[in-house]
PDB file of C-alpha atoms in Angstrom:
ATOM      1  CA  MET A   1      39.547 124.267  39.460  1.00 41.00           C
ATOM      2  CA  SER A   2      36.646 124.943  36.953  1.00 40.00           C
ATOM      3  CA  SER A   3      34.524 127.348  37.667  1.00 40.00           C
ATOM      4  CA  LEU A   4      31.642 124.978  37.808  1.00 40.00           C
ATOM      5  CA  THR A   5      33.669 123.372  41.100  1.00 39.00           C
ATOM      6  CA  HIS A   6      33.226 126.573  42.933  1.00 40.00           C
ATOM      7  CA  TRP A   7      29.360 126.930  41.671  1.00 37.00           C
ATOM      8  CA  THR A   8      27.590 123.498  42.101  1.00 45.00           C
ATOM      9  CA  PRO A   9      28.191 123.342  46.185  1.00 46.00           C
ATOM     10  CA  ALA A  10      26.419 126.610  46.099  1.00 46.00           C
ATOM     11  CA  VAL A  11      23.705 125.731  43.354  1.00 51.00           C
ATOM     12  CA  VAL A  12      22.595 122.665  46.676  1.00 56.00           C
ATOM     13  CA  PRO A  13      21.494 124.583  49.263  1.00 59.00           C
ATOM     14  CA  GLY A  14      19.228 126.763  46.765  1.00 64.00           C
ATOM     15  CA  SER A  15      17.655 123.798  45.490  1.00 67.00           C
ATOM     16  CA  ASP A  16      16.879 122.906  49.296  1.00 67.00           C
ATOM     17  CA  LEU A  17      16.005 126.367  49.892  1.00 66.00           C
ATOM     18  CA  CYS A  18      13.655 126.162  46.788  1.00 69.00           C
ATOM     19  CA  LEU A  19      11.835 122.701  47.769  1.00 65.00           C
ATOM     20  CA  HIS A  20      11.562 124.246  51.514  1.00 65.00           C
ATOM     21  CA  LEU A  21       9.404 127.590  50.234  1.00 70.00           C
ATOM     22  CA  LEU A  22       7.291 125.087  47.432  1.00 70.00           C
ATOM     23  CA  ARG A  23       7.041 122.864  50.609  1.00 71.00           C
ATOM     24  CA  ARG A  24       5.565 125.438  52.859  1.00 71.00           C
ATOM     25  CA  ASP A  25       3.642 127.355  50.691  1.00 78.00           C
ATOM     26  CA  HIS A  26       2.261 124.354  48.376  1.00 76.00           C
ATOM     27  CA  GLY A  27       2.595 121.751  50.263  1.00 72.00           C
ATOM     28  CA  THR A  28       4.400 118.552  50.710  1.00 70.00           C
ATOM     29  CA  ALA A  29       3.115 117.005  47.116  1.00 75.00           C
ATOM     30  CA  VAL A  30       4.434 119.929  45.260  1.00 74.00           C
ATOM     31  CA  ALA A  31       7.590 120.029  46.715  1.00 69.00           C
ATOM     32  CA  ASN A  32       7.822 116.124  45.857  1.00 74.00           C
ATOM     33  CA  ASP A  33       7.142 115.958  42.096  1.00 74.00           C
ATOM     34  CA  VAL A  34       9.621 118.790  41.565  1.00 70.00           C
ATOM     35  CA  ALA A  35      11.773 117.201  43.428  1.00 69.00           C
ATOM     36  CA  ARG A  36      11.576 114.380  41.208  1.00 69.00           C
ATOM     37  CA  ARG A  37      11.576 115.775  37.981  1.00 68.00           C
ATOM     38  CA  THR A  38      14.838 118.343  39.016  1.00 65.00           C
ATOM     39  CA  VAL A  39      16.338 114.798  40.412  1.00 57.00           C
ATOM     40  CA  VAL A  40      16.760 115.952  43.993  1.00 55.00           C
ATOM     41  CA  PRO A  41      15.662 114.395  47.185  1.00 56.00           C
ATOM     42  CA  PRO A  42      13.327 116.360  48.341  1.00 56.00           C
ATOM     43  CA  HIS A  43      14.752 116.569  51.926  1.00 54.00           C
ATOM     44  CA  ARG A  44      18.515 115.344  52.206  1.00 52.00           C
ATOM     45  CA  ASP A  45      19.679 113.862  55.656  1.00 53.00           C
ATOM     46  CA  GLY A  46      23.043 111.991  54.074  1.00 49.00           C
ATOM     47  CA  GLY A  47      21.717 109.213  51.346  1.00 48.00           C
ATOM     48  CA  GLN A  48      21.289 110.666  48.157  1.00 46.00           C
ATOM     49  CA  ALA A  49      19.321 108.088  47.142  1.00 51.00           C
ATOM     50  CA  GLN A  50      17.668 109.371  43.111  1.00 50.00           C
ATOM     51  CA  TYR A  51      13.715 109.203  43.500  1.00 54.00           C
ATOM     52  CA  ILE A  52      12.558 109.563  39.978  1.00 56.00           C
ATOM     53  CA  GLN A  53       8.838 108.086  38.707  1.00 58.00           C
ATOM     54  CA  ARG A  54       8.675 106.107  36.807  1.00 55.00           C
ATOM     55  CA  PRO A  55       5.298 105.118  35.128  1.00 56.00           C
ATOM     56  CA  LEU A  56       4.490 103.017  32.092  1.00 54.00           C
ATOM     57  CA  PRO A  57       4.823 104.816  28.662  1.00 51.00           C
ATOM     58  CA  GLU A  58       1.583 105.073  27.204  1.00 53.00           C
ATOM     59  CA  PRO A  59       2.301 103.323  23.535  1.00 46.00           C
ATOM     60  CA  GLN A  60       1.053 105.318  20.460  1.00 50.00           C
ATOM     61  CA  THR A  61      -0.937 102.133  19.298  1.00 58.00           C
ATOM     62  CA  ALA A  62      -1.738  99.913  22.556  1.00 60.00           C
ATOM     63  CA  THR A  63      -3.294  96.159  22.246  1.00 82.00           C
ATOM     64  CA  THR A  64      -2.446  95.795  25.865  1.00 91.00           C
ATOM     65  CA  THR A  65      -4.212  99.252  26.950  1.00 90.00           C
ATOM     66  CA  ALA A  66      -7.189  97.288  28.875  1.00 92.00           C
ATOM     67  CA  ALA A  67      -5.221  94.540  30.281  1.00 95.00           C
ATOM     68  CA  ARG A  68      -3.154  96.711  31.706  1.00 94.00           C
ATOM     69  CA  ALA A  69      -6.028  99.320  32.977  1.00 93.00           C
ATOM     70  CA  TRP A  70      -7.937  96.125  34.317  1.00 95.00           C
ATOM     71  CA  ALA A  71      -4.430  95.066  36.339  1.00 95.00           C
ATOM     72  CA  LEU A  72      -4.268  98.290  37.416  1.00 93.00           C
ATOM     73  CA  GLY A  73      -7.607  98.687  39.147  1.00 94.00           C
ATOM     74  CA  ARG A  74      -6.379  95.128  40.937  1.00 95.00           C
ATOM     75  CA  LEU A  75      -2.983  95.667  42.343  1.00 94.00           C
ATOM     76  CA  HIS A  76      -3.599  94.713  44.962  1.00 94.00           C
ATOM     77  CA  GLU A  77      -5.098  91.278  44.234  1.00 94.00           C
ATOM     78  CA  PRO A  78      -3.049  88.227  43.005  1.00 94.00           C
ATOM     79  CA  ILE A  79      -2.720  88.772  38.842  1.00 95.00           C
ATOM     80  CA  GLN A  80      -2.173  86.101  36.483  1.00 96.00           C
ATOM     81  CA  LEU A  81      -0.329  86.345  33.592  1.00 96.00           C
ATOM     82  CA  ARG A  82      -3.426  84.287  31.909  1.00 96.00           C
ATOM     83  CA  ASP A  83      -5.629  86.733  32.760  1.00 96.00           C
ATOM     84  CA  MET A  84      -4.421  89.782  31.686  1.00 96.00           C
ATOM     85  CA  ALA A  85      -4.132  88.194  28.187  1.00 96.00           C
ATOM     86  CA  ALA A  86      -7.760  86.928  28.082  1.00 95.00           C
ATOM     87  CA  GLN A  87      -8.673  90.976  28.981  1.00 94.00           C
ATOM     88  CA  GLU A  88      -7.417  91.693  25.389  1.00 93.00           C
ATOM     89  CA  SER A  89      -8.502  87.656  23.937  1.00 93.00           C
ATOM     90  CA  ARG A  90      -4.712  86.749  23.477  1.00 93.00           C
ATOM     91  CA  SER A  91      -2.699  83.822  24.144  1.00 95.00           C
ATOM     92  CA  VAL A  92      -0.284  84.861  26.974  1.00 96.00           C
ATOM     93  CA  ARG A  93       2.693  84.209  24.362  1.00 96.00           C
ATOM     94  CA  THR A  94       0.936  87.102  22.004  1.00 94.00           C
ATOM     95  CA  PHE A  95      -0.195  89.012  24.762  1.00 95.00           C
ATOM     96  CA  THR A  96       3.745  89.129  26.344  1.00 96.00           C
ATOM     97  CA  ARG A  97       5.180  89.938  23.066  1.00 94.00           C
ATOM     98  CA  ARG A  98       2.694  92.485  22.644  1.00 93.00           C
ATOM     99  CA  PHE A  99       2.705  94.076  26.132  1.00 94.00           C
ATOM    100  CA  ARG A 100       7.104  93.878  25.576  1.00 94.00           C
ATOM    101  CA  GLU A 101       7.123  95.139  22.552  1.00 91.00           C
ATOM    102  CA  GLU A 102       4.219  98.423  23.964  1.00 90.00           C
ATOM    103  CA  VAL A 103       5.691  98.941  27.626  1.00 89.00           C
ATOM    104  CA  GLY A 104       9.759  97.719  26.978  1.00 92.00           C
ATOM    105  CA  ILE A 105       9.437  95.233  29.863  1.00 95.00           C
ATOM    106  CA  SER A 106       8.069  91.848  30.702  1.00 96.00           C
ATOM    107  CA  PRO A 107       4.034  91.960  32.328  1.00 96.00           C
ATOM    108  CA  GLY A 108       5.706  91.057  35.646  1.00 95.00           C
ATOM    109  CA  GLN A 109       7.935  93.852  35.955  1.00 96.00           C
ATOM    110  CA  GLY A 110       5.235  95.826  34.857  1.00 95.00           C
ATOM    111  CA  LEU A 111       2.844  94.810  37.664  1.00 96.00           C
ATOM    112  CA  THR A 112       5.498  95.062  39.944  1.00 96.00           C
ATOM    113  CA  ARG A 113       7.024  98.236  38.581  1.00 95.00           C
ATOM    114  CA  GLN A 114       2.754  99.917  39.118  1.00 96.00           C
ATOM    115  CA  ARG A 115       2.851  98.042  42.640  1.00 97.00           C
ATOM    116  CA  VAL A 116       5.967  99.899  43.566  1.00 96.00           C
ATOM    117  CA  GLU A 117       4.744 103.701  42.585  1.00 95.00           C
ATOM    118  CA  ARG A 118       1.612 102.677  44.422  1.00 96.00           C
ATOM    119  CA  ALA A 119       3.361 101.671  47.672  1.00 96.00           C
ATOM    120  CA  ARG A 120       5.087 104.914  46.716  1.00 95.00           C
ATOM    121  CA  HIS A 121       2.118 106.939  46.893  1.00 94.00           C
ATOM    122  CA  LEU A 122       0.379 105.402  49.931  1.00 96.00           C
ATOM    123  CA  LEU A 123       3.816 106.042  51.931  1.00 96.00           C
ATOM    124  CA  GLU A 124       3.976 109.528  50.617  1.00 92.00           C
ATOM    125  CA  SER A 125       0.311 110.345  50.999  1.00 92.00           C
ATOM    126  CA  SER A 126      -1.491 108.274  54.124  1.00 94.00           C
ATOM    127  CA  ASP A 127      -0.820 107.463  57.346  1.00 93.00           C
ATOM    128  CA  LEU A 128      -1.333 103.239  56.674  1.00 96.00           C
ATOM    129  CA  SER A 129       0.617 101.031  58.282  1.00 96.00           C
ATOM    130  CA  MET A 130       3.423  98.715  56.162  1.00 97.00           C
ATOM    131  CA  ASP A 131       1.012  95.973  56.589  1.00 97.00           C
ATOM    132  CA  GLN A 132      -1.848  97.728  54.806  1.00 97.00           C
ATOM    133  CA  ILE A 133       0.285  99.126  52.291  1.00 97.00           C
ATOM    134  CA  ALA A 134       1.982  96.117  51.284  1.00 97.00           C
ATOM    135  CA  HIS A 135      -1.824  94.567  51.128  1.00 97.00           C
ATOM    136  CA  ASP A 136      -3.293  97.313  48.805  1.00 96.00           C
ATOM    137  CA  ALA A 137      -0.224  97.533  46.622  1.00 96.00           C
ATOM    138  CA  GLY A 138      -0.491  93.750  46.235  1.00 96.00           C
ATOM    139  CA  PHE A 139       2.774  92.715  47.993  1.00 96.00           C
ATOM    140  CA  GLY A 140       1.025  90.541  50.813  1.00 93.00           C
ATOM    141  CA  THR A 141       3.065  91.162  53.058  1.00 96.00           C
ATOM    142  CA  ALA A 142       5.536  94.293  54.856  1.00 96.00           C
ATOM    143  CA  GLN A 143       8.472  91.800  54.032  1.00 97.00           C
ATOM    144  CA  SER A 144       7.780  91.516  50.477  1.00 96.00           C
ATOM    145  CA  MET A 145       7.082  95.114  49.727  1.00 97.00           C
ATOM    146  CA  ARG A 146      10.633  96.130  51.677  1.00 97.00           C
ATOM    147  CA  GLN A 147      12.374  94.101  49.661  1.00 97.00           C
ATOM    148  CA  HIS A 148      10.638  95.133  46.406  1.00 97.00           C
ATOM    149  CA  LEU A 149      11.144  98.886  47.597  1.00 95.00           C
ATOM    150  CA  GLN A 150      14.677  98.197  48.408  1.00 95.00           C
ATOM    151  CA  GLY A 151      16.163  96.639  44.821  1.00 94.00           C
ATOM    152  CA  ALA A 152      13.424  99.559  43.422  1.00 93.00           C
ATOM    153  CA  LEU A 153      14.521 102.402  45.107  1.00 92.00           C
ATOM    154  CA  GLY A 154      17.892 101.541  47.516  1.00 93.00           C
ATOM    155  CA  VAL A 155      15.790 102.515  50.413  1.00 93.00           C
ATOM    156  CA  THR A 156      12.819 100.507  52.793  1.00 95.00           C
ATOM    157  CA  PRO A 157       9.904 101.884  52.547  1.00 96.00           C
ATOM    158  CA  THR A 158      10.603 103.303  56.207  1.00 94.00           C
ATOM    159  CA  ALA A 159      12.859 105.630  55.031  1.00 93.00           C
ATOM    160  CA  TYR A 160      11.288 106.648  51.890  1.00 93.00           C
ATOM    161  CA  ARG A 161       8.268 107.551  54.079  1.00 93.00           C
ATOM    162  CA  ARG A 162      10.164 109.576  56.104  1.00 91.00           C
ATOM    163  CA  THR A 163      11.706 110.862  53.515  1.00 88.00           C
ATOM    164  CA  PHE A 164       8.992 112.653  51.941  1.00 84.00           C
ATOM    165  CA  ARG A 165       6.869 113.191  54.535  1.00 76.00           C
ATOM    166  CA  SER A 166       7.088 116.817  55.899  1.00 60.00           C
ATOM    167  CA  GLY A 167      10.420 117.914  54.567  1.00 53.00           C
ATOM    168  CA  GLY A 168      11.305 114.198  55.746  1.00 49.00           C
ATOM    169  CA  ALA A 169      10.186 113.966  59.609  1.00 45.00           C
ATOM    170  CA  THR A 170       8.106 111.827  60.641  1.00 42.00           C
TER     171      THR A 170
END
């Protein structure tokens, strides 16, 4: 058995303790941010899903920046690809190609990713109902939000909220 095998089990409780102290001294938001940056859950209750933030990258020379900002301000609304392209005065085809070059994913995937991020933020920082969070994040229904979060994070919105609220307890 290597020395790493003996050392690793001691690291996990130490990480848990550090996150507990951060949560107690600086609040849940700080502890959650540190947990994400160190790729550990903020509170472990048996399921060890990874909760890494994946914001859209900022390209060096963006040509879809205005459309992305426009869409980000309207996530709660239905957003059509042609409307995003119009923000940049480009055809849908050119806009889609530029978006993919800059961000690495399609505009639809980018919108979904930002909606998941908005839902995550609201689940962590508010007491809004699942229906209200689904609406505010642009999923329309709680069922749609559940499917998207399950697909993106591997957990339900309720499980996510429980994990990231006050040490895992609601």
